Short mmCIF file of C-alpha atoms in Angstrom, two decimals:
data_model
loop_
_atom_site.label_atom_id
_atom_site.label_comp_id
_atom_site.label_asym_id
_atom_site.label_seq_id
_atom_site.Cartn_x
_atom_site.Cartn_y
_atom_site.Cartn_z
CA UNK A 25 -3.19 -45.66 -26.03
CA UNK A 26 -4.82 -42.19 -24.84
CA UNK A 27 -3.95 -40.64 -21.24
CA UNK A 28 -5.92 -38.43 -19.68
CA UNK A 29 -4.04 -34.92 -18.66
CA UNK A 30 -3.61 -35.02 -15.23
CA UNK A 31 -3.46 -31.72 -12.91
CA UNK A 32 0.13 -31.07 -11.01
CA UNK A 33 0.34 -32.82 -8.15
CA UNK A 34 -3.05 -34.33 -8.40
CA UNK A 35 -4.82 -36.51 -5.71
CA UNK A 36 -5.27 -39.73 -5.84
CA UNK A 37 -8.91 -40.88 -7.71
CA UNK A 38 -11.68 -40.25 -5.12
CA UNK A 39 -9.31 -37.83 -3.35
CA UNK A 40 -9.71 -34.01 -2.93
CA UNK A 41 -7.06 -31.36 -4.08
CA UNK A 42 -5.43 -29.66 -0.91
CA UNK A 43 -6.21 -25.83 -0.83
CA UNK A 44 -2.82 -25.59 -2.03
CA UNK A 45 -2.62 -28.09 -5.36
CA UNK A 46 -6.49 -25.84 -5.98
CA UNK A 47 -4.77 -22.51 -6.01
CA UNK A 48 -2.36 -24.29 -8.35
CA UNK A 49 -4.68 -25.45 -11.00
CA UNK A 50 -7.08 -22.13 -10.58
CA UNK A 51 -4.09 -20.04 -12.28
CA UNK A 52 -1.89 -22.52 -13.98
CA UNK A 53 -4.62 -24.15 -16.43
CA UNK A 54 -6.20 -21.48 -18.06
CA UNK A 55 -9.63 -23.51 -19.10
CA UNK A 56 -13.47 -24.85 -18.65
CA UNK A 57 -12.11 -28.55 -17.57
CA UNK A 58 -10.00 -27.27 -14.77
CA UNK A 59 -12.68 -25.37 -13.61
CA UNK A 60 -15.51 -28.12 -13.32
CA UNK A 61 -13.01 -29.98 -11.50
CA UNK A 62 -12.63 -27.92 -8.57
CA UNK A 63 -16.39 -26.98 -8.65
CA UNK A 64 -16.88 -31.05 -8.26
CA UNK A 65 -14.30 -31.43 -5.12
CA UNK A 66 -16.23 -32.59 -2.13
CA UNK A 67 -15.20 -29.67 0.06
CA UNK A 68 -16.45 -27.02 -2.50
CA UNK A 69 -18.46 -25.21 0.11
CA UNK A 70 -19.47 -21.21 0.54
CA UNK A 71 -17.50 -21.23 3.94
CA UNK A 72 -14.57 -22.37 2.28
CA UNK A 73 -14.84 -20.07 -0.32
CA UNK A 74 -15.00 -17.22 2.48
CA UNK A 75 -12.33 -17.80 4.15
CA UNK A 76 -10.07 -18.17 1.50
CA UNK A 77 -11.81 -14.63 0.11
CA UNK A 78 -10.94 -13.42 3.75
CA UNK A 79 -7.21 -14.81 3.47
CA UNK A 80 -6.90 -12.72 -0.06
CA UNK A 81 -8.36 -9.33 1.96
CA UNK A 82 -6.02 -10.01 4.35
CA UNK A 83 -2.81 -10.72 1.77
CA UNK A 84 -3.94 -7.33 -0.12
CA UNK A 85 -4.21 -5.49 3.24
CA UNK A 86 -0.82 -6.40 4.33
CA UNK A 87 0.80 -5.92 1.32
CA UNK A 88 -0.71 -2.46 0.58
CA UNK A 89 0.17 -1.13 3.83
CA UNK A 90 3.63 -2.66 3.47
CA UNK A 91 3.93 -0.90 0.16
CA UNK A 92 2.24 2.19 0.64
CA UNK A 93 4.58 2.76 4.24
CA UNK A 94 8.00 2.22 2.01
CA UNK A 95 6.77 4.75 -0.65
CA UNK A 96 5.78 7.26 2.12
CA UNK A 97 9.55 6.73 3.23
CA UNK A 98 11.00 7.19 -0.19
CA UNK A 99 8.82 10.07 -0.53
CA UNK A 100 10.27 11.77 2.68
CA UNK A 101 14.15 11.18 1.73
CA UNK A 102 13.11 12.65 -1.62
CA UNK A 103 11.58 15.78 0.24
CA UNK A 104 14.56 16.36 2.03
CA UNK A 105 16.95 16.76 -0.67
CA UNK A 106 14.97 19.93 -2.04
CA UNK A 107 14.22 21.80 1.69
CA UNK A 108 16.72 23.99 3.50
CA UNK A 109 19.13 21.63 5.44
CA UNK A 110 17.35 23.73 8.59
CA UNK A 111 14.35 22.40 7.74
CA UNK A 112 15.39 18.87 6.33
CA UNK A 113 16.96 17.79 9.67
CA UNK A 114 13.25 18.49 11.36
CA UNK A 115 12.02 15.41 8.85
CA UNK A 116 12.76 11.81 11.13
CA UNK A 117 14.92 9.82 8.22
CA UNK A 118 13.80 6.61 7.28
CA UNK A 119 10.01 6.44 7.32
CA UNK A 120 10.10 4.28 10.09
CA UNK A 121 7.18 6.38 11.85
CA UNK A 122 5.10 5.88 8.73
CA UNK A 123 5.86 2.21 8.61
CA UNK A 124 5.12 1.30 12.38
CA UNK A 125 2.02 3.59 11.97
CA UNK A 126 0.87 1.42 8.83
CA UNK A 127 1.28 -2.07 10.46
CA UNK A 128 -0.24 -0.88 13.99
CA UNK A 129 -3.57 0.32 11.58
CA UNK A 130 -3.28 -2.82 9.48
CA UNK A 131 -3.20 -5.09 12.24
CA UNK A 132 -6.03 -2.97 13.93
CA UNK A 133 -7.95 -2.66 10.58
CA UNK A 134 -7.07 -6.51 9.43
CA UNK A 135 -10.17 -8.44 10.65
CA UNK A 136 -12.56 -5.53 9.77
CA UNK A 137 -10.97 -5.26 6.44
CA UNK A 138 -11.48 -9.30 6.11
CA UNK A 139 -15.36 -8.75 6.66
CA UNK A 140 -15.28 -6.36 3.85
CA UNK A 141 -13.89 -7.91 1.77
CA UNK A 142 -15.86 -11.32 2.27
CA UNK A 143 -18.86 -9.22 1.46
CA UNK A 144 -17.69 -7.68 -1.20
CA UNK A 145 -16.62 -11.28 -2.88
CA UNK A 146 -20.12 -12.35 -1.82
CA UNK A 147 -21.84 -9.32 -3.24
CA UNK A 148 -19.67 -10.21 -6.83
CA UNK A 149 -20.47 -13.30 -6.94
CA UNK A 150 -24.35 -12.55 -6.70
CA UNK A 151 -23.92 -10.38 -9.34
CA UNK A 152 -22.61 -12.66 -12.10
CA UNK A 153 -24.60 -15.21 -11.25
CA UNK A 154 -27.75 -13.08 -11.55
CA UNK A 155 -26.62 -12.26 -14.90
CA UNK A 156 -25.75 -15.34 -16.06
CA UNK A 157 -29.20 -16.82 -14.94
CA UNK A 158 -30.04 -14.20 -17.04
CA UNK A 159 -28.61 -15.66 -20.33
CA UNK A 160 -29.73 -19.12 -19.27
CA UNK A 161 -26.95 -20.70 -17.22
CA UNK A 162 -27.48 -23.24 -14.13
CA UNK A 163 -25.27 -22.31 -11.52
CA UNK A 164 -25.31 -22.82 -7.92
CA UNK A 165 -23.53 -19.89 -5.55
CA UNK A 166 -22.22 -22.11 -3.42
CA UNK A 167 -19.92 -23.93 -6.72
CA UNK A 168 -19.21 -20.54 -8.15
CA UNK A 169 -18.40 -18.82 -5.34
CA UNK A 170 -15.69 -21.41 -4.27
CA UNK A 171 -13.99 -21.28 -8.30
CA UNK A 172 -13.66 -17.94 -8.17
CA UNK A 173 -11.93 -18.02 -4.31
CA UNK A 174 -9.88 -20.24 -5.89
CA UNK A 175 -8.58 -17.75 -8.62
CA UNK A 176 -8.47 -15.08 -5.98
CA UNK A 177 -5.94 -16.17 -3.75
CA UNK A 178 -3.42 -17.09 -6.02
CA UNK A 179 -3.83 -13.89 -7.51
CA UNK A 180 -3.44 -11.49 -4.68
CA UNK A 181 -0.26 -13.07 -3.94
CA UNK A 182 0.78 -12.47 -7.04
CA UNK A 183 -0.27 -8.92 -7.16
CA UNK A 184 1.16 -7.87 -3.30
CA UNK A 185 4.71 -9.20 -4.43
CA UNK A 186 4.12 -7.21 -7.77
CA UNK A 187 3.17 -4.03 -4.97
CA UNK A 188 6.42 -4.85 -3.59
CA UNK A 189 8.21 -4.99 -6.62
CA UNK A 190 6.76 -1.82 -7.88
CA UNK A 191 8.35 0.10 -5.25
CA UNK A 192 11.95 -0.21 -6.96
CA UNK A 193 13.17 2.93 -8.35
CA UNK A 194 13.10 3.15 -12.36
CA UNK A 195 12.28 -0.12 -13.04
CA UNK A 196 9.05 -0.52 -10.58
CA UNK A 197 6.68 0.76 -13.35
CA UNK A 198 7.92 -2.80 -15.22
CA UNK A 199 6.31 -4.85 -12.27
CA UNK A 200 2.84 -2.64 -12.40
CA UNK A 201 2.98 -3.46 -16.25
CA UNK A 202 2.95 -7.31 -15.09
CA UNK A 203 0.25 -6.57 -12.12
CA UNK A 204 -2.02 -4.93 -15.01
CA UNK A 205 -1.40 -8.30 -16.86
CA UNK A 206 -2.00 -10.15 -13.89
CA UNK A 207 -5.66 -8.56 -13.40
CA UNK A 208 -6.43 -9.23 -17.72
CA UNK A 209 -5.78 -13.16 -16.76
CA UNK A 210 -7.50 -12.90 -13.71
CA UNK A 211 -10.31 -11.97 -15.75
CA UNK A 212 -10.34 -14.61 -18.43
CA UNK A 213 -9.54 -17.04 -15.64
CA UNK A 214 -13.13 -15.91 -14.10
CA UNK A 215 -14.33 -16.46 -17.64
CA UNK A 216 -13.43 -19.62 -17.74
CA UNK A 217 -14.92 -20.00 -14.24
CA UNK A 218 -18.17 -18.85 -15.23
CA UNK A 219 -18.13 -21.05 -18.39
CA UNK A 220 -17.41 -24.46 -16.17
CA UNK A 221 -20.01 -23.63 -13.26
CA UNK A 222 -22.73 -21.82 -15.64
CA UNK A 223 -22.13 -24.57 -18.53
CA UNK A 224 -22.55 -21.21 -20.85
CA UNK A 225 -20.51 -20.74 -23.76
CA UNK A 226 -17.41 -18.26 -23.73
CA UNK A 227 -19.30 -15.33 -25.23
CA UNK A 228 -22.01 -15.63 -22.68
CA UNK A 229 -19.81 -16.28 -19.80
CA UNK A 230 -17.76 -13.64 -20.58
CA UNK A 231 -20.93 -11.08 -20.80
CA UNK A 232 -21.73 -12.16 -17.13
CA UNK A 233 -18.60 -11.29 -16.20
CA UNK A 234 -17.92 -8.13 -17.40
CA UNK A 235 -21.82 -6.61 -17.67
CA UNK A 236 -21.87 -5.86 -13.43
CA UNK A 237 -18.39 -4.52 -13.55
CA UNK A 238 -19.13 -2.36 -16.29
CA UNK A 239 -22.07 -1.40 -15.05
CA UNK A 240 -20.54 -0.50 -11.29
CA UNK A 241 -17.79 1.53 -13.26
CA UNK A 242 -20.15 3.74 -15.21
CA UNK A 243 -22.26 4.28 -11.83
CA UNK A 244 -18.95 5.13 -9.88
CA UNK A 245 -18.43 7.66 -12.95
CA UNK A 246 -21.44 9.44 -13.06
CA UNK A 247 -20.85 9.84 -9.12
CA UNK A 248 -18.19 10.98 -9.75
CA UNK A 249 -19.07 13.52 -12.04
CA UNK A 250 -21.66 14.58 -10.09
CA UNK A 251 -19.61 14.75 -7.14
CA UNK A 252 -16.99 17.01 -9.27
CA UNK A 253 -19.71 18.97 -10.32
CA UNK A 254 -21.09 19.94 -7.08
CA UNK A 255 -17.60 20.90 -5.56
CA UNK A 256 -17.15 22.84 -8.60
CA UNK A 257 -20.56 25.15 -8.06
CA UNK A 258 -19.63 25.23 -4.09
CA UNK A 259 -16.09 26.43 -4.78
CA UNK A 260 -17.14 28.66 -7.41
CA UNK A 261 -19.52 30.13 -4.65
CA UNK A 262 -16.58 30.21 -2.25
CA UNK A 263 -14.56 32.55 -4.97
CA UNK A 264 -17.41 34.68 -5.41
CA UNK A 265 -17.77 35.65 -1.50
CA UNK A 266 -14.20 35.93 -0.99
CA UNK A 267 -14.28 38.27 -4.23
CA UNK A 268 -17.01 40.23 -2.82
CA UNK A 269 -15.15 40.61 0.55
CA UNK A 270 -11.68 42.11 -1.20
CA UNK A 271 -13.97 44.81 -3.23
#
């Protein structure tokens, strides 16, 4: 007799997976199935997918700040082993400045960091879904915005522990080896997303995917080469005058 696979902790038949048991099955079955599933729960909606893309801002935020104020304290002690002891004592010990400054700015900066980042998700998920309209898929927003929430805030826990983590002298650079890995199965779990919501095949979905992201990456390179360029000719001017002024 065949059984059906069944998710981890899964409802009940005509129930709804908790937000919980969702995150779950976004990042612990890697495939199409899993992925229709959740796109068919009755509370699939856009402002559920929102706020849990607001929650993930929010995770990042805190974590970043919480990760960037320990490294700014690790930074200071490691400053104040190579200055004169004069100097060194002038340098508060700890980082706890730098740490109460970063919370007081994150908790200042949270909810206007949570609207970015909402409308950055949103602006992603128009992408893709442009594109793969573009290679013939039938997707709704609403469906694939709320799959890819679902991969997103699973996946910023993981990574703000992994921030954490990082932090640890010598062996930190181990945990940004994982985060890296992280963000690769992030990406094939979108795939998968795409695939479930678009009802493309992998190849496809995985073109939607990557084609925006590729293309914002070589946009944000050419500004930056222009960018480097112009600095470049204005500090080359710069040089020149102050040249001119020794003679």
């Amino acid at each position: 007799m065949s059984e059906e696979i069944e998710f981890v902790n899964d409802p009940a038949p005509g129930g709804e997976m908790t937000a919980f048991e969702t995150w779950i099955a976004a990042v612990t079955k890697p495939n199409a199935a899993t992925f229709e599933k959740i796109a068919a729960q009755p509370g699939a909606t856009t402002g559920k997918a929102f706020l849990w893309a607001a929650l993930a801002s929010l995770i990042t935020a805190f974590f970043g700040a919480l990760a960037q104020s320990v490294g700014a304290g690790q930074s200071m002690e490691m400053m104040r082993q190579f200055l004169p002891p004069e100097v060194a004592r002038e340098i508060p010990m700890g980082g706890g400045g730098g740490f109460a400054a970063g919370i007081s700015a994150l908790i200042c900066g949270a909810p206007l960091g949570a609207i970015f980042g909402v409308i950055f998700f949103a602006i992603g998920v128009a992408l893709i879904l442009w594109v793969s309209k573009m290679f013939g898929g039938t997707a709704e927003f609403e469906k694939m915005a709320y799959v890819f929430a679902a991969i997103m805030v699973p996946v910023a826990v993981i990574n703000a522990v992994m921030s954490l983590l990082g932090m640890i002298p010598f062996i930190g650079i181990l945990f940004g080896l994982v985060s890296f890995a992280v963000s690769i199965y992030s990406l094939v779990l979108h795939v998968f997303a795409t695939q479930a919501v678009t009802g493309l095949d992998t190849g496809k979905a995985a073109a939607s995917v990557i084609l925006p992201w590729l293309v914002v990456f070589i946009f944000l390179c050419c500004c930056l080469a222009i960018g480097i360029g112009v600095m470049g000719a204005t500090m080359g001017e710069v040089f020149d005058q102050i040249n001119q002024g020794l003679y």
